PDB file of C-alpha atoms in Angstrom:
ATOM      1  CA  MET A  40     127.162 -51.672 -46.596  1.00  0.00           C
ATOM      2  CA  LYS A  41     130.381 -53.943 -49.112  1.00  0.00           C
ATOM      3  CA  ARG A  42     128.394 -55.620 -52.586  1.00  0.00           C
ATOM      4  CA  VAL A  43     130.080 -59.095 -53.475  1.00  0.00           C
ATOM      5  CA  TYR A  44     127.832 -59.393 -56.187  1.00  0.00           C
ATOM      6  CA  VAL A  45     126.187 -57.757 -58.689  1.00  0.00           C
ATOM      7  CA  SER A  46     122.606 -56.228 -56.844  1.00  0.00           C
ATOM      8  CA  THR A  47     119.487 -55.691 -58.386  1.00  0.00           C
ATOM      9  CA  CYS A  48     117.856 -53.120 -56.274  1.00  0.00           C
ATOM     10  CA  ALA A  49     114.341 -51.598 -56.893  1.00  0.00           C
ATOM     11  CA  GLY A  50     115.997 -48.663 -58.236  1.00  0.00           C
ATOM     12  CA  MET A  51     116.187 -46.753 -60.828  1.00  0.00           C
ATOM     13  CA  ALA A  52     117.876 -48.580 -63.394  1.00  0.00           C
ATOM     14  CA  ALA A  53     115.886 -48.991 -66.848  1.00  0.00           C
ATOM     15  CA  MET A  54     117.074 -50.603 -69.995  1.00  0.00           C
ATOM     16  CA  ALA A  55     118.707 -47.105 -72.387  1.00  0.00           C
ATOM     17  CA  ALA A  56     117.608 -46.908 -75.673  1.00  0.00           C
ATOM     18  CA  LEU A  57     120.323 -45.842 -79.226  1.00  0.00           C
ATOM     19  CA  LEU A  58     118.178 -42.777 -80.129  1.00  0.00           C
ATOM     20  CA  ALA A  59     117.334 -41.723 -76.992  1.00  0.00           C
ATOM     21  CA  GLY A  60     115.697 -38.937 -74.591  1.00  0.00           C
ATOM     22  CA  CYS A  61     118.988 -37.439 -72.592  1.00  0.00           C
ATOM     23  CA  ASP A  62     121.682 -39.123 -71.004  1.00  0.00           C
ATOM     24  CA  ALA A  63     120.321 -40.037 -68.031  1.00  0.00           C
ATOM     25  CA  ASP A  64     122.622 -41.836 -65.208  1.00  0.00           C
ATOM     26  CA  ALA A  65     120.323 -43.253 -62.677  1.00  0.00           C
ATOM     27  CA  GLY A  66     122.573 -44.497 -60.302  1.00  0.00           C
ATOM     28  CA  THR A  67     122.413 -48.007 -60.305  1.00  0.00           C
ATOM     29  CA  ALA A  68     122.632 -47.984 -63.556  1.00  0.00           C
ATOM     30  CA  PRO A  69     123.316 -50.720 -66.086  1.00  0.00           C
ATOM     31  CA  GLU A  70     127.200 -51.585 -67.247  1.00  0.00           C
ATOM     32  CA  ARG A  71     127.705 -50.159 -70.954  1.00  0.00           C
ATOM     33  CA  ALA A  72     127.737 -52.343 -74.355  1.00  0.00           C
ATOM     34  CA  HIS A  73     130.270 -49.501 -75.938  1.00  0.00           C
ATOM     35  CA  PRO A  74     131.639 -46.943 -73.905  1.00  0.00           C
ATOM     36  CA  ALA A  75     129.427 -43.800 -76.612  1.00  0.00           C
ATOM     37  CA  VAL A  76     126.187 -46.865 -77.113  1.00  0.00           C
ATOM     38  CA  GLU A  77     123.185 -48.289 -75.597  1.00  0.00           C
ATOM     39  CA  ALA A  78     120.569 -50.233 -77.082  1.00  0.00           C
ATOM     40  CA  GLN A  79     116.973 -50.789 -76.517  1.00  0.00           C
ATOM     41  CA  VAL A  80     117.332 -54.679 -77.019  1.00  0.00           C
ATOM     42  CA  THR A  81     113.712 -55.557 -78.644  1.00  0.00           C
ATOM     43  CA  GLY A  82     110.058 -53.520 -78.249  1.00  0.00           C
ATOM     44  CA  GLY A  83     107.040 -55.461 -76.463  1.00  0.00           C
ATOM     45  CA  GLU A  84     109.076 -54.052 -72.703  1.00  0.00           C
ATOM     46  CA  LEU A  85     107.461 -52.150 -70.310  1.00  0.00           C
ATOM     47  CA  SER A  86     107.021 -48.682 -71.246  1.00  0.00           C
ATOM     48  CA  PRO A  87     109.185 -46.520 -68.725  1.00  0.00           C
ATOM     49  CA  ALA A  88     106.566 -46.132 -66.989  1.00  0.00           C
ATOM     50  CA  GLU A  89     104.627 -49.491 -65.996  1.00  0.00           C
ATOM     51  CA  GLU A  90     108.150 -49.865 -65.295  1.00  0.00           C
ATOM     52  CA  LEU A  91     107.979 -47.572 -62.507  1.00  0.00           C
ATOM     53  CA  LEU A  92     105.044 -49.093 -60.871  1.00  0.00           C
ATOM     54  CA  VAL A  93     106.149 -52.728 -60.961  1.00  0.00           C
ATOM     55  CA  GLN A  94     109.529 -51.264 -59.654  1.00  0.00           C
ATOM     56  CA  ARG A  95     106.951 -48.930 -56.395  1.00  0.00           C
ATOM     57  CA  ALA A  96     105.521 -52.961 -56.117  1.00  0.00           C
ATOM     58  CA  GLU A  97     108.445 -54.317 -55.649  1.00  0.00           C
ATOM     59  CA  GLN A  98     109.698 -51.179 -53.292  1.00  0.00           C
ATOM     60  CA  LEU A  99     106.616 -52.366 -51.546  1.00  0.00           C
ATOM     61  CA  MET A 100     106.987 -55.701 -50.655  1.00  0.00           C
ATOM     62  CA  VAL A 101     110.888 -54.925 -50.198  1.00  0.00           C
ATOM     63  CA  LYS A 102     109.039 -53.114 -46.681  1.00  0.00           C
ATOM     64  CA  GLU A 103     106.957 -55.703 -46.382  1.00  0.00           C
ATOM     65  CA  CYS A 104     110.144 -58.607 -46.021  1.00  0.00           C
ATOM     66  CA  MET A 105     112.163 -55.909 -43.860  1.00  0.00           C
ATOM     67  CA  GLU A 106     109.506 -55.430 -41.146  1.00  0.00           C
ATOM     68  CA  GLU A 107     109.444 -58.779 -40.560  1.00  0.00           C
ATOM     69  CA  ALA A 108     112.954 -59.098 -40.243  1.00  0.00           C
ATOM     70  CA  GLY A 109     112.767 -57.057 -37.122  1.00  0.00           C
ATOM     71  CA  PHE A 110     113.949 -53.858 -39.361  1.00  0.00           C
ATOM     72  CA  SER A 111     112.784 -50.255 -40.660  1.00  0.00           C
ATOM     73  CA  TYR A 112     112.466 -49.841 -44.393  1.00  0.00           C
ATOM     74  CA  TRP A 113     111.120 -46.944 -46.360  1.00  0.00           C
ATOM     75  CA  ALA A 114     109.890 -47.216 -49.767  1.00  0.00           C
ATOM     76  CA  GLY A 115     111.306 -43.947 -51.990  1.00  0.00           C
ATOM     77  CA  VAL A 116     110.396 -41.535 -53.840  1.00  0.00           C
ATOM     78  CA  LEU A 117     111.408 -43.523 -57.153  1.00  0.00           C
ATOM     79  CA  PRO A 118     112.891 -41.365 -61.242  1.00  0.00           C
ATOM     80  CA  THR A 119     109.799 -39.635 -63.967  1.00  0.00           C
ATOM     81  CA  PRO A 120     108.580 -42.135 -66.484  1.00  0.00           C
ATOM     82  CA  ASP A 121     110.705 -38.525 -68.059  1.00  0.00           C
ATOM     83  CA  ASP A 122     113.815 -39.361 -66.558  1.00  0.00           C
ATOM     84  CA  LEU A 123     113.970 -42.075 -67.589  1.00  0.00           C
ATOM     85  CA  ARG A 124     114.217 -41.579 -70.651  1.00  0.00           C
ATOM     86  CA  GLY A 125     118.160 -41.848 -71.949  1.00  0.00           C
ATOM     87  CA  GLY A 126     121.468 -43.450 -72.009  1.00  0.00           C
ATOM     88  CA  GLY A 127     121.497 -42.965 -75.724  1.00  0.00           C
ATOM     89  CA  TYR A 128     124.149 -42.293 -78.593  1.00  0.00           C
ATOM     90  CA  VAL A 129     122.023 -39.656 -80.111  1.00  0.00           C
ATOM     91  CA  LEU A 130     119.531 -37.110 -78.893  1.00  0.00           C
ATOM     92  CA  THR A 131     116.467 -37.604 -81.231  1.00  0.00           C
ATOM     93  CA  ASP A 132     113.616 -34.957 -78.575  1.00  0.00           C
ATOM     94  CA  ALA A 133     114.531 -31.881 -79.296  1.00  0.00           C
ATOM     95  CA  ALA A 134     111.482 -31.001 -77.208  1.00  0.00           C
ATOM     96  CA  TRP A 135     112.537 -33.016 -74.436  1.00  0.00           C
ATOM     97  CA  ALA A 136     116.149 -31.272 -75.094  1.00  0.00           C
ATOM     98  CA  LYS A 137     114.494 -28.410 -74.651  1.00  0.00           C
ATOM     99  CA  ARG A 138     113.298 -29.312 -70.859  1.00  0.00           C
ATOM    100  CA  ASN A 139     116.662 -30.885 -69.938  1.00  0.00           C
ATOM    101  CA  GLY A 140     119.329 -30.950 -71.785  1.00  0.00           C
ATOM    102  CA  TYR A 141     121.960 -33.707 -71.758  1.00  0.00           C
ATOM    103  CA  GLY A 142     119.878 -34.634 -68.432  1.00  0.00           C
ATOM    104  CA  SER A 143     122.524 -33.254 -66.062  1.00  0.00           C
ATOM    105  CA  ARG A 144     119.608 -31.324 -63.881  1.00  0.00           C
ATOM    106  CA  VAL A 145     118.519 -35.369 -63.665  1.00  0.00           C
ATOM    107  CA  ARG A 146     120.861 -36.432 -63.012  1.00  0.00           C
ATOM    108  CA  GLU A 147     122.130 -34.292 -60.334  1.00  0.00           C
ATOM    109  CA  ARG A 148     117.956 -35.038 -58.909  1.00  0.00           C
ATOM    110  CA  LEU A 149     118.663 -38.123 -59.110  1.00  0.00           C
ATOM    111  CA  GLN A 150     121.543 -38.439 -57.214  1.00  0.00           C
ATOM    112  CA  ARG A 151     119.678 -36.170 -54.142  1.00  0.00           C
ATOM    113  CA  LEU A 152     116.624 -39.108 -53.888  1.00  0.00           C
ATOM    114  CA  GLN A 153     119.772 -41.738 -53.251  1.00  0.00           C
ATOM    115  CA  ARG A 154     122.092 -39.229 -50.935  1.00  0.00           C
ATOM    116  CA  ASP A 155     119.043 -38.314 -48.780  1.00  0.00           C
ATOM    117  CA  ASP A 156     117.682 -42.540 -48.998  1.00  0.00           C
ATOM    118  CA  PRO A 157     116.525 -42.299 -45.261  1.00  0.00           C
ATOM    119  CA  ASN A 158     117.728 -46.415 -45.504  1.00  0.00           C
ATOM    120  CA  HIS A 159     121.328 -45.032 -45.727  1.00  0.00           C
ATOM    121  CA  ALA A 160     121.377 -43.037 -42.446  1.00  0.00           C
ATOM    122  CA  TYR A 161     118.517 -46.160 -40.337  1.00  0.00           C
ATOM    123  CA  ALA A 162     121.576 -48.789 -41.665  1.00  0.00           C
ATOM    124  CA  ASN A 163     124.646 -46.352 -40.939  1.00  0.00           C
ATOM    125  CA  ALA A 164     123.175 -45.605 -37.108  1.00  0.00           C
ATOM    126  CA  LEU A 165     123.044 -49.158 -36.243  1.00  0.00           C
ATOM    127  CA  PRO A 166     125.258 -51.053 -34.461  1.00  0.00           C
ATOM    128  CA  GLU A 167     128.031 -53.292 -36.547  1.00  0.00           C
ATOM    129  CA  HIS A 168     126.077 -56.683 -35.412  1.00  0.00           C
ATOM    130  CA  GLU A 169     122.699 -54.843 -36.450  1.00  0.00           C
ATOM    131  CA  ARG A 170     124.322 -53.277 -39.884  1.00  0.00           C
ATOM    132  CA  ALA A 171     125.180 -56.586 -40.539  1.00  0.00           C
ATOM    133  CA  ARG A 172     122.381 -57.787 -40.298  1.00  0.00           C
ATOM    134  CA  TYR A 173     120.240 -55.225 -41.841  1.00  0.00           C
ATOM    135  CA  ALA A 174     122.644 -56.221 -45.220  1.00  0.00           C
ATOM    136  CA  LYS A 175     122.249 -59.618 -45.244  1.00  0.00           C
ATOM    137  CA  ALA A 176     118.001 -59.879 -44.567  1.00  0.00           C
ATOM    138  CA  LEU A 177     117.924 -56.924 -47.637  1.00  0.00           C
ATOM    139  CA  GLU A 178     120.631 -58.050 -49.998  1.00  0.00           C
ATOM    140  CA  GLY A 179     122.070 -61.997 -48.985  1.00  0.00           C
ATOM    141  CA  ASP A 180     124.736 -63.527 -48.749  1.00  0.00           C
ATOM    142  CA  SER A 181     126.797 -65.577 -51.520  1.00  0.00           C
ATOM    143  CA  SER A 182     127.123 -68.200 -48.901  1.00  0.00           C
ATOM    144  CA  ASP A 183     124.064 -69.347 -48.461  1.00  0.00           C
ATOM    145  CA  GLY A 184     123.878 -69.588 -52.835  1.00  0.00           C
ATOM    146  CA  VAL A 185     123.781 -67.851 -55.761  1.00  0.00           C
ATOM    147  CA  VAL A 186     121.731 -67.142 -58.346  1.00  0.00           C
ATOM    148  CA  THR A 187     123.383 -66.926 -61.650  1.00  0.00           C
ATOM    149  CA  ALA A 188     123.561 -66.148 -64.750  1.00  0.00           C
ATOM    150  CA  GLU A 189     125.703 -65.970 -68.115  1.00  0.00           C
ATOM    151  CA  LEU A 190     126.012 -63.295 -70.100  1.00  0.00           C
ATOM    152  CA  PRO A 191     125.868 -63.586 -74.154  1.00  0.00           C
ATOM    153  CA  GLY A 192     129.339 -63.099 -75.163  1.00  0.00           C
ATOM    154  CA  GLY A 193     131.312 -64.386 -72.261  1.00  0.00           C
ATOM    155  CA  GLY A 194     131.200 -63.768 -68.838  1.00  0.00           C
ATOM    156  CA  THR A 195     128.893 -64.601 -66.296  1.00  0.00           C
ATOM    157  CA  VAL A 196     127.325 -62.929 -63.354  1.00  0.00           C
ATOM    158  CA  GLY A 197     125.102 -63.977 -60.147  1.00  0.00           C
ATOM    159  CA  ILE A 198     123.118 -62.998 -57.180  1.00  0.00           C
ATOM    160  CA  PRO A 199     122.881 -64.200 -53.385  1.00  0.00           C
ATOM    161  CA  ARG A 200     120.048 -66.209 -53.968  1.00  0.00           C
ATOM    162  CA  ASP A 201     117.749 -64.999 -50.724  1.00  0.00           C
ATOM    163  CA  SER A 202     116.978 -61.815 -49.638  1.00  0.00           C
ATOM    164  CA  CYS A 203     114.545 -59.454 -48.938  1.00  0.00           C
ATOM    165  CA  LEU A 204     115.249 -58.040 -53.140  1.00  0.00           C
ATOM    166  CA  SER A 205     115.170 -61.364 -54.112  1.00  0.00           C
ATOM    167  CA  ASP A 206     112.221 -61.839 -52.725  1.00  0.00           C
ATOM    168  CA  ALA A 207     110.248 -59.311 -53.615  1.00  0.00           C
ATOM    169  CA  LYS A 208     111.230 -59.818 -57.711  1.00  0.00           C
ATOM    170  CA  GLY A 209     110.185 -64.304 -57.211  1.00  0.00           C
ATOM    171  CA  ARG A 210     107.265 -63.078 -55.814  1.00  0.00           C
ATOM    172  CA  LEU A 211     106.829 -60.558 -58.488  1.00  0.00           C
ATOM    173  CA  TYR A 212     107.702 -62.420 -62.189  1.00  0.00           C
ATOM    174  CA  GLY A 213     106.532 -65.751 -60.861  1.00  0.00           C
ATOM    175  CA  ASP A 214     110.154 -67.241 -60.506  1.00  0.00           C
ATOM    176  CA  PHE A 215     112.780 -65.003 -59.013  1.00  0.00           C
ATOM    177  CA  GLN A 216     116.313 -67.386 -61.138  1.00  0.00           C
ATOM    178  CA  THR A 217     114.260 -67.158 -64.061  1.00  0.00           C
ATOM    179  CA  TRP A 218     113.788 -64.312 -64.590  1.00  0.00           C
ATOM    180  CA  TYR A 219     117.037 -63.411 -63.833  1.00  0.00           C
ATOM    181  CA  ARG A 220     118.438 -65.145 -66.257  1.00  0.00           C
ATOM    182  CA  ALA A 221     116.740 -63.361 -68.800  1.00  0.00           C
ATOM    183  CA  ASP A 222     116.718 -60.151 -68.065  1.00  0.00           C
ATOM    184  CA  LYS A 223     120.711 -60.584 -67.557  1.00  0.00           C
ATOM    185  CA  THR A 224     120.485 -61.718 -70.669  1.00  0.00           C
ATOM    186  CA  VAL A 225     118.583 -59.150 -72.397  1.00  0.00           C
ATOM    187  CA  THR A 226     119.086 -56.738 -71.367  1.00  0.00           C
ATOM    188  CA  HIS A 227     123.312 -57.556 -71.828  1.00  0.00           C
ATOM    189  CA  LEU A 228     122.544 -58.347 -75.694  1.00  0.00           C
ATOM    190  CA  ALA A 229     123.683 -54.523 -76.726  1.00  0.00           C
ATOM    191  CA  ARG A 230     127.174 -55.403 -76.501  1.00  0.00           C
ATOM    192  CA  LEU A 231     126.964 -57.228 -78.901  1.00  0.00           C
ATOM    193  CA  TYR A 232     126.228 -55.274 -81.935  1.00  0.00           C
ATOM    194  CA  ALA A 233     126.564 -51.527 -80.392  1.00  0.00           C
ATOM    195  CA  ALA A 234     130.213 -51.229 -81.793  1.00  0.00           C
ATOM    196  CA  GLU A 235     129.316 -52.668 -85.326  1.00  0.00           C
ATOM    197  CA  VAL A 236     126.896 -50.277 -85.914  1.00  0.00           C
ATOM    198  CA  ILE A 237     128.740 -47.752 -84.828  1.00  0.00           C
ATOM    199  CA  GLU A 238     131.803 -49.021 -86.193  1.00  0.00           C
ATOM    200  CA  ASP A 239     129.026 -49.112 -89.317  1.00  0.00           C
ATOM    201  CA  GLY A 240     130.479 -47.521 -92.301  1.00  0.00           C
ATOM    202  CA  ARG A 241     126.527 -46.404 -92.772  1.00  0.00           C
ATOM    203  CA  THR A 242     126.946 -44.722 -89.327  1.00  0.00           C
ATOM    204  CA  ALA A 243     130.583 -42.624 -91.068  1.00  0.00           C
ATOM    205  CA  THR A 244     128.178 -41.244 -93.653  1.00  0.00           C
ATOM    206  CA  ALA A 245     124.923 -39.991 -91.508  1.00  0.00           C
ATOM    207  CA  LEU A 246     127.160 -38.683 -89.128  1.00  0.00           C
ATOM    208  CA  GLU A 247     128.929 -36.618 -91.894  1.00  0.00           C
ATOM    209  CA  ALA A 248     125.919 -34.850 -92.337  1.00  0.00           C
ATOM    210  CA  TRP A 249     124.908 -34.370 -88.940  1.00  0.00           C
ATOM    211  CA  SER A 250     128.203 -32.253 -88.542  1.00  0.00           C
ATOM    212  CA  ALA A 251     128.016 -30.290 -90.718  1.00  0.00           C
ATOM    213  CA  CYS A 252     124.626 -29.879 -89.571  1.00  0.00           C
ATOM    214  CA  MET A 253     125.665 -28.532 -86.402  1.00  0.00           C
ATOM    215  CA  ARG A 254     128.385 -26.233 -87.748  1.00  0.00           C
ATOM    216  CA  GLU A 255     125.675 -24.660 -90.005  1.00  0.00           C
ATOM    217  CA  ALA A 256     125.100 -24.275 -86.605  1.00  0.00           C
ATOM    218  CA  GLY A 257     127.978 -23.207 -85.086  1.00  0.00           C
ATOM    219  CA  HIS A 258     129.094 -25.438 -83.070  1.00  0.00           C
ATOM    220  CA  ASP A 259     132.144 -27.899 -84.382  1.00  0.00           C
ATOM    221  CA  TYR A 260     131.463 -31.791 -83.450  1.00  0.00           C
ATOM    222  CA  ALA A 261     132.279 -34.576 -85.572  1.00  0.00           C
ATOM    223  CA  ASP A 262     129.515 -36.568 -83.052  1.00  0.00           C
ATOM    224  CA  PRO A 263     127.518 -36.418 -80.248  1.00  0.00           C
ATOM    225  CA  PRO A 264     129.519 -37.904 -77.935  1.00  0.00           C
ATOM    226  CA  SER A 265     132.351 -35.039 -79.192  1.00  0.00           C
ATOM    227  CA  VAL A 266     129.464 -32.792 -78.047  1.00  0.00           C
ATOM    228  CA  ARG A 267     128.944 -34.448 -74.245  1.00  0.00           C
ATOM    229  CA  ALA A 268     133.062 -34.616 -74.086  1.00  0.00           C
ATOM    230  CA  GLY A 269     133.103 -31.241 -75.086  1.00  0.00           C
ATOM    231  CA  LEU A 270     130.771 -29.122 -72.843  1.00  0.00           C
ATOM    232  CA  PRO A 271     132.687 -29.360 -69.295  1.00  0.00           C
ATOM    233  CA  SER A 272     135.073 -27.151 -70.625  1.00  0.00           C
ATOM    234  CA  LEU A 273     132.445 -24.885 -72.116  1.00  0.00           C
ATOM    235  CA  THR A 274     130.332 -24.229 -68.938  1.00  0.00           C
ATOM    236  CA  GLU A 275     133.330 -24.061 -66.708  1.00  0.00           C
ATOM    237  CA  GLY A 276     133.613 -20.665 -64.065  1.00  0.00           C
ATOM    238  CA  LEU A 277     129.671 -19.889 -65.629  1.00  0.00           C
ATOM    239  CA  THR A 278     126.528 -19.870 -63.611  1.00  0.00           C
ATOM    240  CA  THR A 279     124.561 -22.055 -63.301  1.00  0.00           C
ATOM    241  CA  ALA A 280     121.906 -20.400 -65.436  1.00  0.00           C
ATOM    242  CA  LYS A 281     124.683 -20.214 -68.178  1.00  0.00           C
ATOM    243  CA  ALA A 282     125.553 -23.299 -67.736  1.00  0.00           C
ATOM    244  CA  PHE A 283     122.248 -25.156 -68.765  1.00  0.00           C
ATOM    245  CA  ALA A 284     121.074 -23.106 -71.266  1.00  0.00           C
ATOM    246  CA  VAL A 285     124.472 -23.714 -72.649  1.00  0.00           C
ATOM    247  CA  GLU A 286     123.775 -27.489 -72.218  1.00  0.00           C
ATOM    248  CA  ASN A 287     120.178 -26.965 -73.670  1.00  0.00           C
ATOM    249  CA  GLY A 288     121.324 -24.941 -76.454  1.00  0.00           C
ATOM    250  CA  LEU A 289     123.075 -28.051 -77.346  1.00  0.00           C
ATOM    251  CA  ALA A 290     121.309 -30.347 -77.171  1.00  0.00           C
ATOM    252  CA  VAL A 291     118.550 -28.875 -79.114  1.00  0.00           C
ATOM    253  CA  THR A 292     120.510 -28.007 -81.463  1.00  0.00           C
ATOM    254  CA  GLU A 293     121.801 -31.811 -81.337  1.00  0.00           C
ATOM    255  CA  ALA A 294     118.449 -33.191 -81.933  1.00  0.00           C
ATOM    256  CA  ARG A 295     117.666 -31.223 -84.884  1.00  0.00           C
ATOM    257  CA  CYS A 296     120.207 -32.061 -86.724  1.00  0.00           C
ATOM    258  CA  ALA A 297     119.920 -36.131 -85.334  1.00  0.00           C
ATOM    259  CA  THR A 298     116.428 -35.857 -87.353  1.00  0.00           C
ATOM    260  CA  ARG A 299     116.283 -33.545 -89.909  1.00  0.00           C
ATOM    261  CA  THR A 300     119.926 -35.799 -91.305  1.00  0.00           C
ATOM    262  CA  PRO A 301     119.437 -39.217 -92.170  1.00  0.00           C
ATOM    263  CA  LEU A 302     121.368 -39.816 -88.776  1.00  0.00           C
ATOM    264  CA  ALA A 303     118.580 -41.250 -86.424  1.00  0.00           C
ATOM    265  CA  ALA A 304     116.279 -43.465 -89.344  1.00  0.00           C
ATOM    266  CA  THR A 305     120.919 -44.685 -90.285  1.00  0.00           C
ATOM    267  CA  LEU A 306     120.944 -45.998 -87.067  1.00  0.00           C
ATOM    268  CA  ARG A 307     117.066 -47.399 -85.903  1.00  0.00           C
ATOM    269  CA  ALA A 308     118.064 -49.116 -88.755  1.00  0.00           C
ATOM    270  CA  LEU A 309     120.941 -50.835 -88.569  1.00  0.00           C
ATOM    271  CA  THR A 310     120.532 -51.408 -84.916  1.00  0.00           C
ATOM    272  CA  ALA A 311     116.283 -54.148 -86.635  1.00  0.00           C
ATOM    273  CA  GLU A 312     120.510 -55.216 -88.904  1.00  0.00           C
ATOM    274  CA  TYR A 313     122.256 -56.308 -85.933  1.00  0.00           C
ATOM    275  CA  ARG A 314     119.712 -56.546 -83.785  1.00  0.00           C
ATOM    276  CA  SER A 315     117.620 -60.050 -85.955  1.00  0.00           C
ATOM    277  CA  PRO A 316     120.264 -62.075 -85.357  1.00  0.00           C
ATOM    278  CA  LEU A 317     120.543 -61.906 -81.785  1.00  0.00           C
ATOM    279  CA  LEU A 318     117.195 -62.214 -81.108  1.00  0.00           C
ATOM    280  CA  ALA A 319     115.950 -65.632 -82.831  1.00  0.00           C
ATOM    281  CA  GLU A 320     119.660 -67.186 -81.156  1.00  0.00           C
ATOM    282  CA  TYR A 321     118.169 -65.978 -78.151  1.00  0.00           C
ATOM    283  CA  GLY A 322     114.739 -65.643 -78.578  1.00  0.00           C
ATOM    284  CA  ASP A 323     113.526 -68.030 -76.032  1.00  0.00           C
ATOM    285  CA  ASP A 324     115.062 -65.516 -72.957  1.00  0.00           C
ATOM    286  CA  VAL A 325     113.917 -62.314 -75.114  1.00  0.00           C
ATOM    287  CA  ALA A 326     110.007 -64.049 -74.808  1.00  0.00           C
ATOM    288  CA  ALA A 327     110.623 -65.439 -71.122  1.00  0.00           C
ATOM    289  CA  HIS A 328     111.212 -61.397 -70.234  1.00  0.00           C
ATOM    290  CA  ARG A 329     108.328 -60.185 -72.357  1.00  0.00           C
ATOM    291  CA  ARG A 330     105.614 -62.891 -69.795  1.00  0.00           C
ATOM    292  CA  MET A 331     107.661 -62.057 -67.551  1.00  0.00           C
ATOM    293  CA  GLY A 332     107.768 -58.627 -67.802  1.00  0.00           C
ATOM    294  CA  LEU A 333     104.142 -58.437 -68.258  1.00  0.00           C
ATOM    295  CA  ALA A 334     102.893 -60.796 -65.139  1.00  0.00           C
ATOM    296  CA  ALA A 335     104.760 -58.638 -63.015  1.00  0.00           C
ATOM    297  CA  LEU A 336     103.546 -55.375 -64.551  1.00  0.00           C
ATOM    298  CA  ALA A 337      99.730 -57.436 -63.690  1.00  0.00           C
ATOM    299  CA  ARG A 338     101.258 -58.068 -59.300  1.00  0.00           C
ATOM    300  CA  ALA A 339     101.861 -54.515 -58.668  1.00  0.00           C
ATOM    301  CA  GLU A 340      99.036 -53.287 -60.049  1.00  0.00           C
ATOM    302  CA  ASP A 341      97.308 -55.636 -57.686  1.00  0.00           C
ATOM    303  CA  ILE A 342      99.773 -54.123 -55.949  1.00  0.00           C
ATOM    304  CA  THR A 343     100.033 -51.114 -55.728  1.00  0.00           C
ATOM    305  CA  GLY A 344      96.097 -50.171 -56.896  1.00  0.00           C
ATOM    306  CA  ALA A 345      97.675 -48.106 -59.822  1.00  0.00           C
ATOM    307  CA  THR A 346      97.676 -48.390 -63.188  1.00  0.00           C
ATOM    308  CA  ALA A 347     100.634 -47.376 -65.881  1.00  0.00           C
TER     309      ALA A 347
END
């Protein structure tokens, strides 16, 4: 099913932190703000467990909508809260790294979930005209109207106004158009300051200390992205178990060096420094995002009969 506009499928993406536990890509991840950095915009947002509860409710509402349109639809298996702790510039949680390395097994598991989604097989088995009708019911058609959002720093994204996905979000968040615009603003703010954080001289100084810590442990790397870039050559030809052991060892060392040197604290401080004026500039959207997220969580608890 070809997608003309950016889809907001109920799925596996969560806003990633600059200081994170992994580097997971959940399949339909948000566009990255910087080649090596994704940043959490502000506090007060839903926790990973709460976001997953909202996504579960969204899936149930999409299922109801699709069945009303005459199609079968399955609410799929969602990742765990631990799976969503990812996307950052540097690892800082050694315990998470010890369990997951850089998240390769997490990514593989989420990719399997996506690949084995029964909705894909069901849609592909439909006759062509029914497959088109299925796609329109699920994701909408731009010819029927589009909700657009201007992104901080320039650019516009849009999504069909009428679909089971937009209907579910509208019912959860209260107003789909307002939520879409606030969500796109909040999740794209990071690109306005992420590069500045990494290019700041204070980061360079902190990276020197981190790199020295890594060298003392037997790993000569200038920065965290270079570790991930070099990992494939280190694990090439190894068994799965041995490759993960290499990944695991590097990830744990990276996280320990991030917290034993000024790197983690420096990145946190610079993130707050560069983020603060943007939060003031886009305060209305940030406040709407928080408010509507909490409202969606309350509705999700009613729909699912569960709490995060």
